[in-house]
Coordinates of C-alpha atoms in Angstrom, one line a residue:
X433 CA 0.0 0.0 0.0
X434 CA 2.9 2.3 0.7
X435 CA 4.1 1.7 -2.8
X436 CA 0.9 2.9 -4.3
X437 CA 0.6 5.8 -2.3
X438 CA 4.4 7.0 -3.1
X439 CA 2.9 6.4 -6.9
X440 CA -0.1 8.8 -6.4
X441 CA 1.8 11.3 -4.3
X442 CA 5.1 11.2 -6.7
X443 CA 2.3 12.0 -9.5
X444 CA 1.1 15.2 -7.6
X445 CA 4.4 16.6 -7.3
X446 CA 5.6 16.1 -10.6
X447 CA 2.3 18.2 -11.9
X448 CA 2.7 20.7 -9.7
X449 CA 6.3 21.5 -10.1
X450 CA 5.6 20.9 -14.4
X451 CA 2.5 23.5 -13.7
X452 CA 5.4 25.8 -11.6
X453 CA 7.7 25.5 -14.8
X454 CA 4.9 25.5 -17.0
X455 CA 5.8 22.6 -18.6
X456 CA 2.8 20.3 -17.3
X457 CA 1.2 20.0 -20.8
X458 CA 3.6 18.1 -22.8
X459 CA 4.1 15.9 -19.7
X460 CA 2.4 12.8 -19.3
X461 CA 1.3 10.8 -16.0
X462 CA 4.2 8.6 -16.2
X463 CA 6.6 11.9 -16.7
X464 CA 4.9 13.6 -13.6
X465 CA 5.9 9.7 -11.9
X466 CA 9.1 10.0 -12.4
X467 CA 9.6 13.5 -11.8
X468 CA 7.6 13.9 -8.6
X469 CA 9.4 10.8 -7.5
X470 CA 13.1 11.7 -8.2
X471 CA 13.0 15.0 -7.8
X472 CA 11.6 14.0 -4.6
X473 CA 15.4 12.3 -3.8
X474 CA 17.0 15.2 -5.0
X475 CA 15.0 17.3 -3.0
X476 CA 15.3 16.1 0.1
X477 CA 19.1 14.9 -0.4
X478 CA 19.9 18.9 -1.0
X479 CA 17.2 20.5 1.5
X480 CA 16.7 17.6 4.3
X481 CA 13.4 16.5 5.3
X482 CA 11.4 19.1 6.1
X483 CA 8.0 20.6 6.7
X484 CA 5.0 18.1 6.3
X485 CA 5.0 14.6 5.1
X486 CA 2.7 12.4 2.9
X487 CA 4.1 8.9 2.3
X488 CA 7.8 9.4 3.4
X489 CA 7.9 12.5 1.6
X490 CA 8.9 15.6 2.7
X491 CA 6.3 17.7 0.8
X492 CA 8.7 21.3 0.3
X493 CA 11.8 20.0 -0.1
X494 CA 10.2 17.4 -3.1
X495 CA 8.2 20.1 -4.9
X496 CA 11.6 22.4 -5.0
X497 CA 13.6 19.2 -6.2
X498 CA 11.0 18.1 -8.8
X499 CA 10.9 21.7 -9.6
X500 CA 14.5 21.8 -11.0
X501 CA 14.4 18.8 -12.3
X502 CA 11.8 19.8 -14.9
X503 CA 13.4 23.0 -15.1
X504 CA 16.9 20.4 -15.8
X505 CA 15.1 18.5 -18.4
X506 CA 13.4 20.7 -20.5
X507 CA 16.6 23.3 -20.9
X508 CA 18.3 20.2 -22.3
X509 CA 15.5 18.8 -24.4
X510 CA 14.9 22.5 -26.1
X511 CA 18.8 22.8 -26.7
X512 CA 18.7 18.9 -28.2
X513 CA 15.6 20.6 -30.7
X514 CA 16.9 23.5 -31.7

């Protein structure tokens, strides 16, 4: 159960920090996963765990991490187009 609820959680991060960056609309559900879930890592491996938690996740510290990872990603993938 705590798998499914890191799933659902990861995917509200990940569209909140690609609605932050406005880059939510050419994300899918499995890209707001993985971002929400990674940039969860990176989050709280840079900022600790603070602030509230939902499913072993810091809540602030995973929305700023998530943030620049989509931030990351997309300045790569529009250099890689152009």
């Amino acid at each position: 159960m705590h798998l499914l609820w890191s799933i659902i959680i990861g995917a509200v991060i990940g569209a909140i920090a690609g609605a932050i960056t406005n880059k939510g609309d050419s994300m899918g559900w499995i890209s707001n996963i993985i971002a929400g879930l990674v940039g969860s890592f990176i989050g709280q491996a840079l900022l600790g765990s603070w602030g509230p938690s939902l499913a072993g996740m810091a809540l602030i510290p995973s929305i700023i991490g998530a943030i620049i990872l989509v931030a990351v990603v997309s300045y790569f993938m529009s250099r890689k187009k152009s």
